[in-house]
PDB file of C-alpha atoms in Angstrom:
ATOM      1  CA  UNK A   1      -0.230   0.336  -0.391  1.00  0.00           C
ATOM      2  CA  UNK A   2       2.730   2.173   0.772  1.00  0.00           C
ATOM      3  CA  UNK A   3       3.862   1.486  -2.336  1.00  0.00           C
ATOM      4  CA  UNK A   4       1.012   2.957  -4.064  1.00  0.00           C
ATOM      5  CA  UNK A   5       0.679   5.850  -2.117  1.00  0.00           C
ATOM      6  CA  UNK A   6       4.934   6.902  -3.282  1.00  0.00           C
ATOM      7  CA  UNK A   7       3.336   6.314  -6.687  1.00  0.00           C
ATOM      8  CA  UNK A   8      -0.007   8.573  -6.933  1.00  0.00           C
ATOM      9  CA  UNK A   9       1.535  11.208  -4.381  1.00  0.00           C
ATOM     10  CA  UNK A  10       4.400  11.587  -7.385  1.00  0.00           C
ATOM     11  CA  UNK A  11       2.107  11.189 -10.098  1.00  0.00           C
ATOM     12  CA  UNK A  12       0.251  15.117  -8.051  1.00  0.00           C
ATOM     13  CA  UNK A  13       3.759  16.617  -7.848  1.00  0.00           C
ATOM     14  CA  UNK A  14       5.015  15.781 -11.447  1.00  0.00           C
ATOM     15  CA  UNK A  15       1.590  17.089 -12.445  1.00  0.00           C
ATOM     16  CA  UNK A  16       2.336  20.510 -10.075  1.00  0.00           C
ATOM     17  CA  UNK A  17       5.554  20.521 -11.351  1.00  0.00           C
ATOM     18  CA  UNK A  18       4.954  19.507 -15.297  1.00  0.00           C
ATOM     19  CA  UNK A  19       7.254  22.771 -16.930  1.00  0.00           C
ATOM     20  CA  UNK A  20       9.921  22.268 -14.688  1.00  0.00           C
ATOM     21  CA  UNK A  21      11.226  19.227 -15.439  1.00  0.00           C
ATOM     22  CA  UNK A  22       9.468  17.978 -18.507  1.00  0.00           C
ATOM     23  CA  UNK A  23      11.672  15.029 -19.694  1.00  0.00           C
ATOM     24  CA  UNK A  24      11.983  14.176 -15.426  1.00  0.00           C
ATOM     25  CA  UNK A  25       8.033  14.719 -15.212  1.00  0.00           C
ATOM     26  CA  UNK A  26       7.207  12.740 -17.439  1.00  0.00           C
ATOM     27  CA  UNK A  27       9.260   9.193 -17.473  1.00  0.00           C
ATOM     28  CA  UNK A  28       7.455   9.834 -13.384  1.00  0.00           C
ATOM     29  CA  UNK A  29       4.354   9.811 -15.343  1.00  0.00           C
ATOM     30  CA  UNK A  30       4.047   7.263 -17.346  1.00  0.00           C
ATOM     31  CA  UNK A  31       6.472   4.462 -15.329  1.00  0.00           C
ATOM     32  CA  UNK A  32       3.360   4.947 -12.693  1.00  0.00           C
ATOM     33  CA  UNK A  33       0.792   5.178 -15.366  1.00  0.00           C
ATOM     34  CA  UNK A  34       1.073   1.527 -15.187  1.00  0.00           C
ATOM     35  CA  UNK A  35       0.502   0.758 -11.793  1.00  0.00           C
ATOM     36  CA  UNK A  36      -2.613   3.503 -11.703  1.00  0.00           C
ATOM     37  CA  UNK A  37      -3.727   1.547 -15.224  1.00  0.00           C
ATOM     38  CA  UNK A  38      -3.262  -2.376 -13.971  1.00  0.00           C
ATOM     39  CA  UNK A  39      -5.334  -1.351 -10.300  1.00  0.00           C
ATOM     40  CA  UNK A  40      -8.516  -0.093 -12.733  1.00  0.00           C
ATOM     41  CA  UNK A  41      -8.730  -2.298 -14.999  1.00  0.00           C
ATOM     42  CA  UNK A  42      -7.914  -4.920 -13.184  1.00  0.00           C
ATOM     43  CA  UNK A  43     -11.088  -3.759 -10.856  1.00  0.00           C
ATOM     44  CA  UNK A  44     -13.026  -3.262 -14.011  1.00  0.00           C
ATOM     45  CA  UNK A  45     -12.265  -6.780 -15.221  1.00  0.00           C
ATOM     46  CA  UNK A  46     -12.873  -8.831 -11.859  1.00  0.00           C
ATOM     47  CA  UNK A  47     -16.483  -6.936 -12.494  1.00  0.00           C
ATOM     48  CA  UNK A  48     -16.991  -7.921 -15.592  1.00  0.00           C
ATOM     49  CA  UNK A  49     -16.663 -11.197 -14.871  1.00  0.00           C
ATOM     50  CA  UNK A  50     -18.692 -11.606 -12.921  1.00  0.00           C
ATOM     51  CA  UNK A  51     -21.147  -9.808 -14.867  1.00  0.00           C
ATOM     52  CA  UNK A  52     -20.697 -12.578 -17.214  1.00  0.00           C
ATOM     53  CA  UNK A  53     -19.586 -16.120 -15.580  1.00  0.00           C
ATOM     54  CA  UNK A  54     -22.539 -14.649 -12.281  1.00  0.00           C
ATOM     55  CA  UNK A  55     -21.198 -16.774  -9.198  1.00  0.00           C
ATOM     56  CA  UNK A  56     -19.839 -20.426  -9.950  1.00  0.00           C
ATOM     57  CA  UNK A  57     -18.696 -23.525  -8.487  1.00  0.00           C
ATOM     58  CA  UNK A  58     -15.907 -25.113 -10.545  1.00  0.00           C
ATOM     59  CA  UNK A  59     -12.123 -23.427 -11.037  1.00  0.00           C
ATOM     60  CA  UNK A  60     -12.248 -20.930 -14.498  1.00  0.00           C
ATOM     61  CA  UNK A  61      -9.355 -18.512 -15.531  1.00  0.00           C
ATOM     62  CA  UNK A  62     -11.119 -16.745 -18.289  1.00  0.00           C
ATOM     63  CA  UNK A  63     -10.590 -13.587 -15.772  1.00  0.00           C
ATOM     64  CA  UNK A  64      -7.316 -13.820 -18.236  1.00  0.00           C
ATOM     65  CA  UNK A  65      -9.023 -13.067 -21.179  1.00  0.00           C
ATOM     66  CA  UNK A  66     -11.194 -10.065 -19.849  1.00  0.00           C
ATOM     67  CA  UNK A  67      -7.368  -8.692 -17.981  1.00  0.00           C
ATOM     68  CA  UNK A  68      -5.024  -8.688 -21.237  1.00  0.00           C
ATOM     69  CA  UNK A  69      -7.355  -6.838 -22.995  1.00  0.00           C
ATOM     70  CA  UNK A  70      -6.143  -6.079 -26.566  1.00  0.00           C
ATOM     71  CA  UNK A  71      -6.762  -2.671 -26.066  1.00  0.00           C
ATOM     72  CA  UNK A  72      -4.422  -2.491 -22.753  1.00  0.00           C
ATOM     73  CA  UNK A  73      -1.887  -4.622 -24.043  1.00  0.00           C
ATOM     74  CA  UNK A  74      -1.151  -1.013 -26.717  1.00  0.00           C
ATOM     75  CA  UNK A  75      -1.501   1.115 -23.959  1.00  0.00           C
ATOM     76  CA  UNK A  76       0.992  -0.756 -21.583  1.00  0.00           C
ATOM     77  CA  UNK A  77       3.291  -1.125 -23.963  1.00  0.00           C
ATOM     78  CA  UNK A  78       2.887   2.579 -25.104  1.00  0.00           C
ATOM     79  CA  UNK A  79       3.634   3.870 -21.858  1.00  0.00           C
ATOM     80  CA  UNK A  80       6.729   1.202 -21.263  1.00  0.00           C
ATOM     81  CA  UNK A  81       8.401   2.542 -24.572  1.00  0.00           C
ATOM     82  CA  UNK A  82       7.629   6.269 -23.339  1.00  0.00           C
ATOM     83  CA  UNK A  83       9.254   5.126 -20.646  1.00  0.00           C
ATOM     84  CA  UNK A  84      12.419   3.890 -21.629  1.00  0.00           C
ATOM     85  CA  UNK A  85      12.809   6.684 -24.226  1.00  0.00           C
ATOM     86  CA  UNK A  86      12.790   9.537 -22.042  1.00  0.00           C
ATOM     87  CA  UNK A  87      15.407   7.006 -19.281  1.00  0.00           C
ATOM     88  CA  UNK A  88      17.287   7.401 -22.118  1.00  0.00           C
ATOM     89  CA  UNK A  89      16.788  11.114 -22.824  1.00  0.00           C
ATOM     90  CA  UNK A  90      17.314  11.766 -19.181  1.00  0.00           C
ATOM     91  CA  UNK A  91      21.157   9.282 -19.375  1.00  0.00           C
ATOM     92  CA  UNK A  92      22.766  11.064 -21.899  1.00  0.00           C
ATOM     93  CA  UNK A  93      21.539  14.843 -20.803  1.00  0.00           C
ATOM     94  CA  UNK A  94      22.964  13.687 -16.577  1.00  0.00           C
ATOM     95  CA  UNK A  95      25.246  10.314 -18.230  1.00  0.00           C
ATOM     96  CA  UNK A  96      29.242  11.252 -18.380  1.00  0.00           C
ATOM     97  CA  UNK A  97      31.370  11.324 -21.414  1.00  0.00           C
ATOM     98  CA  UNK A  98      32.502   7.682 -20.752  1.00  0.00           C
ATOM     99  CA  UNK A  99      29.104   5.474 -19.350  1.00  0.00           C
ATOM    100  CA  UNK A 100      27.461   6.530 -22.764  1.00  0.00           C
ATOM    101  CA  UNK A 101      30.418   5.297 -24.499  1.00  0.00           C
ATOM    102  CA  UNK A 102      30.339   2.089 -23.113  1.00  0.00           C
ATOM    103  CA  UNK A 103      26.484   2.435 -23.614  1.00  0.00           C
ATOM    104  CA  UNK A 104      26.694   3.037 -27.126  1.00  0.00           C
ATOM    105  CA  UNK A 105      29.533   0.480 -27.473  1.00  0.00           C
ATOM    106  CA  UNK A 106      27.247  -1.958 -25.853  1.00  0.00           C
ATOM    107  CA  UNK A 107      24.225  -1.125 -28.665  1.00  0.00           C
ATOM    108  CA  UNK A 108      26.792  -1.836 -31.511  1.00  0.00           C
ATOM    109  CA  UNK A 109      27.402  -5.313 -29.848  1.00  0.00           C
ATOM    110  CA  UNK A 110      24.134  -5.908 -29.406  1.00  0.00           C
ATOM    111  CA  UNK A 111      23.708  -5.798 -33.253  1.00  0.00           C
ATOM    112  CA  UNK A 112      26.784  -6.861 -33.767  1.00  0.00           C
ATOM    113  CA  UNK A 113      26.595 -10.242 -32.104  1.00  0.00           C
ATOM    114  CA  UNK A 114      22.561 -10.688 -33.315  1.00  0.00           C
ATOM    115  CA  UNK A 115      23.870 -10.551 -36.703  1.00  0.00           C
ATOM    116  CA  UNK A 116      26.745 -13.475 -35.733  1.00  0.00           C
ATOM    117  CA  UNK A 117      23.800 -15.543 -34.657  1.00  0.00           C
ATOM    118  CA  UNK A 118      22.163 -15.597 -37.368  1.00  0.00           C
ATOM    119  CA  UNK A 119      25.275 -16.468 -39.435  1.00  0.00           C
ATOM    120  CA  UNK A 120      26.392 -19.493 -37.679  1.00  0.00           C
ATOM    121  CA  UNK A 121      22.748 -20.114 -37.352  1.00  0.00           C
ATOM    122  CA  UNK A 122      22.261 -20.388 -41.394  1.00  0.00           C
ATOM    123  CA  UNK A 123      25.898 -22.216 -41.141  1.00  0.00           C
ATOM    124  CA  UNK A 124      25.078 -24.519 -38.581  1.00  0.00           C
ATOM    125  CA  UNK A 125      26.960 -24.215 -36.865  1.00  0.00           C
ATOM    126  CA  UNK A 126      25.564 -24.780 -33.567  1.00  0.00           C
ATOM    127  CA  UNK A 127      28.794 -24.373 -30.513  1.00  0.00           C
ATOM    128  CA  UNK A 128      29.073 -20.356 -32.925  1.00  0.00           C
ATOM    129  CA  UNK A 129      25.513 -20.425 -32.517  1.00  0.00           C
ATOM    130  CA  UNK A 130      25.427 -20.690 -28.859  1.00  0.00           C
ATOM    131  CA  UNK A 131      28.368 -18.565 -27.668  1.00  0.00           C
ATOM    132  CA  UNK A 132      27.226 -15.493 -29.824  1.00  0.00           C
ATOM    133  CA  UNK A 133      23.985 -15.763 -27.917  1.00  0.00           C
ATOM    134  CA  UNK A 134      25.291 -15.791 -24.439  1.00  0.00           C
ATOM    135  CA  UNK A 135      27.760 -12.446 -25.754  1.00  0.00           C
ATOM    136  CA  UNK A 136      24.160 -11.215 -27.283  1.00  0.00           C
ATOM    137  CA  UNK A 137      22.892 -11.376 -23.388  1.00  0.00           C
ATOM    138  CA  UNK A 138      25.576 -10.311 -22.227  1.00  0.00           C
ATOM    139  CA  UNK A 139      25.264  -6.895 -24.512  1.00  0.00           C
ATOM    140  CA  UNK A 140      22.163  -6.679 -23.406  1.00  0.00           C
ATOM    141  CA  UNK A 141      22.622  -6.786 -19.322  1.00  0.00           C
ATOM    142  CA  UNK A 142      25.807  -4.180 -20.225  1.00  0.00           C
ATOM    143  CA  UNK A 143      23.214  -1.095 -20.997  1.00  0.00           C
ATOM    144  CA  UNK A 144      20.550  -2.035 -18.166  1.00  0.00           C
ATOM    145  CA  UNK A 145      24.058  -1.295 -15.845  1.00  0.00           C
ATOM    146  CA  UNK A 146      25.070   1.551 -16.812  1.00  0.00           C
ATOM    147  CA  UNK A 147      21.841   3.312 -17.122  1.00  0.00           C
ATOM    148  CA  UNK A 148      21.055   1.756 -13.322  1.00  0.00           C
ATOM    149  CA  UNK A 149      24.456   3.239 -11.784  1.00  0.00           C
ATOM    150  CA  UNK A 150      23.678   6.660 -13.335  1.00  0.00           C
ATOM    151  CA  UNK A 151      20.691   6.602  -9.729  1.00  0.00           C
ATOM    152  CA  UNK A 152      17.848   6.973 -11.934  1.00  0.00           C
ATOM    153  CA  UNK A 153      14.649   5.927 -10.166  1.00  0.00           C
ATOM    154  CA  UNK A 154      12.239   5.899 -12.977  1.00  0.00           C
ATOM    155  CA  UNK A 155      14.473   1.911 -13.959  1.00  0.00           C
ATOM    156  CA  UNK A 156      13.089   0.669 -11.035  1.00  0.00           C
ATOM    157  CA  UNK A 157      10.078   2.277 -10.769  1.00  0.00           C
ATOM    158  CA  UNK A 158       9.317   0.899 -14.088  1.00  0.00           C
ATOM    159  CA  UNK A 159      10.453  -2.303 -14.137  1.00  0.00           C
ATOM    160  CA  UNK A 160       8.254  -2.748 -10.811  1.00  0.00           C
ATOM    161  CA  UNK A 161       5.005  -1.824 -12.148  1.00  0.00           C
ATOM    162  CA  UNK A 162       6.212  -3.856 -14.923  1.00  0.00           C
ATOM    163  CA  UNK A 163       5.253  -6.709 -13.147  1.00  0.00           C
ATOM    164  CA  UNK A 164       2.909  -5.891 -11.240  1.00  0.00           C
ATOM    165  CA  UNK A 165       1.152  -5.210 -14.007  1.00  0.00           C
ATOM    166  CA  UNK A 166       1.912  -8.907 -15.561  1.00  0.00           C
ATOM    167  CA  UNK A 167       2.099 -11.204 -12.849  1.00  0.00           C
ATOM    168  CA  UNK A 168       0.700  -9.347 -10.109  1.00  0.00           C
ATOM    169  CA  UNK A 169      -2.643  -8.040 -10.411  1.00  0.00           C
ATOM    170  CA  UNK A 170      -3.598 -11.412 -12.426  1.00  0.00           C
ATOM    171  CA  UNK A 171      -2.902 -13.603  -9.977  1.00  0.00           C
ATOM    172  CA  UNK A 172      -4.913 -11.537  -7.427  1.00  0.00           C
ATOM    173  CA  UNK A 173      -7.401 -10.975  -9.924  1.00  0.00           C
ATOM    174  CA  UNK A 174      -7.230 -15.609 -10.325  1.00  0.00           C
ATOM    175  CA  UNK A 175      -7.845 -16.213  -6.316  1.00  0.00           C
ATOM    176  CA  UNK A 176     -11.269 -13.253  -6.550  1.00  0.00           C
ATOM    177  CA  UNK A 177     -12.216 -14.663  -9.444  1.00  0.00           C
ATOM    178  CA  UNK A 178     -12.089 -18.141  -7.912  1.00  0.00           C
ATOM    179  CA  UNK A 179     -13.054 -18.152  -4.223  1.00  0.00           C
ATOM    180  CA  UNK A 180     -15.954 -19.927  -4.274  1.00  0.00           C
ATOM    181  CA  UNK A 181     -14.372 -22.905  -5.806  1.00  0.00           C
ATOM    182  CA  UNK A 182     -11.281 -22.323  -3.414  1.00  0.00           C
ATOM    183  CA  UNK A 183     -13.332 -22.094  -0.098  1.00  0.00           C
ATOM    184  CA  UNK A 184     -15.353 -25.447  -1.543  1.00  0.00           C
ATOM    185  CA  UNK A 185     -12.023 -26.905  -2.186  1.00  0.00           C
ATOM    186  CA  UNK A 186     -10.473 -25.693   1.720  1.00  0.00           C
ATOM    187  CA  UNK A 187     -13.025 -27.061   3.256  1.00  0.00           C
ATOM    188  CA  UNK A 188     -12.919 -30.509   1.547  1.00  0.00           C
ATOM    189  CA  UNK A 189      -9.571 -30.983   2.183  1.00  0.00           C
ATOM    190  CA  UNK A 190     -10.700 -29.875   6.309  1.00  0.00           C
ATOM    191  CA  UNK A 191     -13.209 -32.522   6.486  1.00  0.00           C
ATOM    192  CA  UNK A 192     -10.802 -35.186   5.091  1.00  0.00           C
ATOM    193  CA  UNK A 193      -8.035 -33.961   7.457  1.00  0.00           C
ATOM    194  CA  UNK A 194     -10.871 -34.518  10.335  1.00  0.00           C
ATOM    195  CA  UNK A 195     -11.796 -37.430   9.092  1.00  0.00           C
ATOM    196  CA  UNK A 196      -8.204 -38.883   9.486  1.00  0.00           C
ATOM    197  CA  UNK A 197      -7.291 -37.508  12.771  1.00  0.00           C
ATOM    198  CA  UNK A 198     -10.859 -38.919  13.492  1.00  0.00           C
ATOM    199  CA  UNK A 199      -9.775 -41.952  12.212  1.00  0.00           C
ATOM    200  CA  UNK A 200      -6.682 -42.361  13.687  1.00  0.00           C
ATOM    201  CA  UNK A 201      -7.870 -41.565  17.048  1.00  0.00           C
ATOM    202  CA  UNK A 202     -10.249 -44.303  16.741  1.00  0.00           C
ATOM    203  CA  UNK A 203      -7.591 -46.529  16.631  1.00  0.00           C
ATOM    204  CA  UNK A 204      -5.778 -45.219  19.483  1.00  0.00           C
ATOM    205  CA  UNK A 205      -9.073 -45.763  21.551  1.00  0.00           C
ATOM    206  CA  UNK A 206      -9.540 -49.250  19.942  1.00  0.00           C
ATOM    207  CA  UNK A 207      -5.878 -50.605  21.106  1.00  0.00           C
ATOM    208  CA  UNK A 208      -6.627 -48.831  24.874  1.00  0.00           C
ATOM    209  CA  UNK A 209      -9.967 -50.835  25.376  1.00  0.00           C
ATOM    210  CA  UNK A 210      -8.314 -54.218  23.924  1.00  0.00           C
ATOM    211  CA  UNK A 211      -5.315 -53.252  26.703  1.00  0.00           C
ATOM    212  CA  UNK A 212      -8.092 -51.913  29.707  1.00  0.00           C
ATOM    213  CA  UNK A 213      -9.919 -56.381  28.018  1.00  0.00           C
ATOM    214  CA  UNK A 214      -6.985 -58.430  29.321  1.00  0.00           C
ATOM    215  CA  UNK A 215      -7.932 -57.231  32.883  1.00  0.00           C
ATOM    216  CA  UNK A 216     -11.432 -58.038  32.917  1.00  0.00           C
ATOM    217  CA  UNK A 217     -12.063 -61.753  34.341  1.00  0.00           C
ATOM    218  CA  UNK A 218     -15.668 -62.557  32.103  1.00  0.00           C
ATOM    219  CA  UNK A 219     -13.477 -61.706  28.355  1.00  0.00           C
ATOM    220  CA  UNK A 220     -10.192 -63.040  29.819  1.00  0.00           C
ATOM    221  CA  UNK A 221     -12.651 -66.465  29.638  1.00  0.00           C
ATOM    222  CA  UNK A 222     -13.125 -65.825  25.762  1.00  0.00           C
ATOM    223  CA  UNK A 223     -10.359 -64.794  24.689  1.00  0.00           C
ATOM    224  CA  UNK A 224      -6.454 -66.402  26.384  1.00  0.00           C
ATOM    225  CA  UNK A 225      -4.133 -63.828  28.502  1.00  0.00           C
ATOM    226  CA  UNK A 226      -1.913 -63.851  26.276  1.00  0.00           C
ATOM    227  CA  UNK A 227       1.381 -62.016  26.324  1.00  0.00           C
ATOM    228  CA  UNK A 228       1.973 -59.271  24.242  1.00  0.00           C
ATOM    229  CA  UNK A 229       5.145 -60.604  22.359  1.00  0.00           C
ATOM    230  CA  UNK A 230       3.334 -63.680  21.616  1.00  0.00           C
ATOM    231  CA  UNK A 231       1.785 -63.526  17.703  1.00  0.00           C
ATOM    232  CA  UNK A 232      -1.985 -64.545  17.716  1.00  0.00           C
ATOM    233  CA  UNK A 233      -3.777 -65.999  14.663  1.00  0.00           C
ATOM    234  CA  UNK A 234      -7.342 -66.612  14.533  1.00  0.00           C
ATOM    235  CA  UNK A 235      -8.532 -69.393  12.581  1.00  0.00           C
ATOM    236  CA  UNK A 236     -12.224 -69.468  11.116  1.00  0.00           C
ATOM    237  CA  UNK A 237     -14.430 -71.675  12.210  1.00  0.00           C
ATOM    238  CA  UNK A 238     -14.956 -74.541   9.952  1.00  0.00           C
ATOM    239  CA  UNK A 239     -10.885 -75.164   9.560  1.00  0.00           C
ATOM    240  CA  UNK A 240      -8.563 -77.767   9.887  1.00  0.00           C
ATOM    241  CA  UNK A 241      -5.386 -77.596  11.497  1.00  0.00           C
ATOM    242  CA  UNK A 242      -2.689 -80.295  11.192  1.00  0.00           C
ATOM    243  CA  UNK A 243       1.014 -80.587  11.323  1.00  0.00           C
ATOM    244  CA  UNK A 244       2.733 -81.222   7.780  1.00  0.00           C
ATOM    245  CA  UNK A 245       5.600 -83.077   7.800  1.00  0.00           C
ATOM    246  CA  UNK A 246       9.258 -81.070   5.327  1.00  0.00           C
ATOM    247  CA  UNK A 247      11.174 -83.344   3.915  1.00  0.00           C
ATOM    248  CA  UNK A 248      14.036 -80.549   3.395  1.00  0.00           C
ATOM    249  CA  UNK A 249      12.008 -77.602   5.330  1.00  0.00           C
ATOM    250  CA  UNK A 250      10.495 -77.406   8.719  1.00  0.00           C
ATOM    251  CA  UNK A 251       7.178 -78.774   9.759  1.00  0.00           C
ATOM    252  CA  UNK A 252       4.568 -76.701   9.206  1.00  0.00           C
ATOM    253  CA  UNK A 253       1.063 -76.091  11.205  1.00  0.00           C
ATOM    254  CA  UNK A 254      -1.568 -75.916   7.851  1.00  0.00           C
ATOM    255  CA  UNK A 255      -5.024 -74.616   7.971  1.00  0.00           C
ATOM    256  CA  UNK A 256      -7.493 -75.930   5.696  1.00  0.00           C
ATOM    257  CA  UNK A 257     -10.414 -76.108   4.697  1.00  0.00           C
ATOM    258  CA  UNK A 258     -11.595 -79.343   1.808  1.00  0.00           C
ATOM    259  CA  UNK A 259     -10.291 -77.117  -1.357  1.00  0.00           C
ATOM    260  CA  UNK A 260      -7.541 -74.748   0.037  1.00  0.00           C
ATOM    261  CA  UNK A 261      -4.295 -75.428   2.761  1.00  0.00           C
ATOM    262  CA  UNK A 262      -2.339 -72.589   4.201  1.00  0.00           C
ATOM    263  CA  UNK A 263       0.850 -72.744   6.238  1.00  0.00           C
ATOM    264  CA  UNK A 264       0.108 -70.875   9.251  1.00  0.00           C
ATOM    265  CA  UNK A 265       3.266 -71.257  10.931  1.00  0.00           C
ATOM    266  CA  UNK A 266       6.637 -73.095  11.541  1.00  0.00           C
ATOM    267  CA  UNK A 267       6.035 -76.282  14.550  1.00  0.00           C
ATOM    268  CA  UNK A 268       8.610 -75.077  16.268  1.00  0.00           C
ATOM    269  CA  UNK A 269       7.436 -71.627  16.452  1.00  0.00           C
ATOM    270  CA  UNK A 270       4.099 -73.464  17.793  1.00  0.00           C
ATOM    271  CA  UNK A 271       5.418 -75.445  20.452  1.00  0.00           C
ATOM    272  CA  UNK A 272       7.253 -72.761  22.087  1.00  0.00           C
ATOM    273  CA  UNK A 273       4.962 -70.212  21.980  1.00  0.00           C
ATOM    274  CA  UNK A 274       5.704 -68.014  20.288  1.00  0.00           C
ATOM    275  CA  UNK A 275       2.608 -67.985  18.157  1.00  0.00           C
ATOM    276  CA  UNK A 276      -0.859 -68.911  19.023  1.00  0.00           C
ATOM    277  CA  UNK A 277      -3.536 -70.347  17.590  1.00  0.00           C
ATOM    278  CA  UNK A 278      -7.721 -69.626  18.812  1.00  0.00           C
ATOM    279  CA  UNK A 279     -10.142 -71.034  17.349  1.00  0.00           C
ATOM    280  CA  UNK A 280     -14.663 -70.249  17.861  1.00  0.00           C
ATOM    281  CA  UNK A 281     -12.198 -67.506  20.912  1.00  0.00           C
ATOM    282  CA  UNK A 282     -10.144 -70.588  22.341  1.00  0.00           C
ATOM    283  CA  UNK A 283      -6.575 -71.023  21.875  1.00  0.00           C
ATOM    284  CA  UNK A 284      -5.754 -74.018  20.168  1.00  0.00           C
ATOM    285  CA  UNK A 285      -3.428 -76.512  22.668  1.00  0.00           C
ATOM    286  CA  UNK A 286      -2.630 -79.505  20.504  1.00  0.00           C
ATOM    287  CA  UNK A 287      -2.373 -79.922  17.104  1.00  0.00           C
ATOM    288  CA  UNK A 288      -1.885 -83.359  15.470  1.00  0.00           C
ATOM    289  CA  UNK A 289      -0.286 -84.830  12.786  1.00  0.00           C
ATOM    290  CA  UNK A 290      -2.928 -85.104   8.934  1.00  0.00           C
ATOM    291  CA  UNK A 291      -4.089 -88.826   8.812  1.00  0.00           C
ATOM    292  CA  UNK A 292      -3.415 -90.411   5.841  1.00  0.00           C
TER     293      UNK A 292
END
């Protein structure tokens, strides 16, 4: 907000003292008008968007087609070009001979590097084309550094206002034009997160209930009391249990329903009490070999 106030105050002062320094005031006005234009047109764009589309539930990016209007683009380009021309005029008025020579040399370097890039790209010499492309970038950056060192504050204003016009305001408009879908999305995410938290907390309550059931004598009758380091395997009722001898493998305890069989654990684990088999809420104490 302070930045907007400063821009508006600068514009006001430039209008008042326009005759004193016309070139400097035109530079300030042209660069500051970009900010004012983007804010006013952004407000109009959001109003036009809701008049055209109404309140909607689906995410939409059609606000960009309203904001990036062709007329507004031409106005923006005109203000940018005018600002750059005025900045260059101020630069040549205020800078020293050395900085002027360096600036002109960098401009010449830009044109030479462009010519060489085109020449070597036609000859399909990729390495030299990339080299002169890098040289071209250096010559493009060099004039900006030279001008910036002359302390022309309008350069900073022009860059910041251009970023506001092209990036910041469109991003805010995108959020404002989709506030209902965004609120719905936040609510859905919140519900999902709370459900996950609730399921995890209910799981912990269930575990604590199982721990308390071990101290209940009535529940101890139904399920055998087993230490926490033992593995409990519940076998459905109707399943037959038997021991199966292995030739080169250890003997196993197997459950079978007449159609398919499944190995539960080794005989050694069962005999040593490392694995507890429960069927019909009762612990299985002994499993014999299958009769053939």
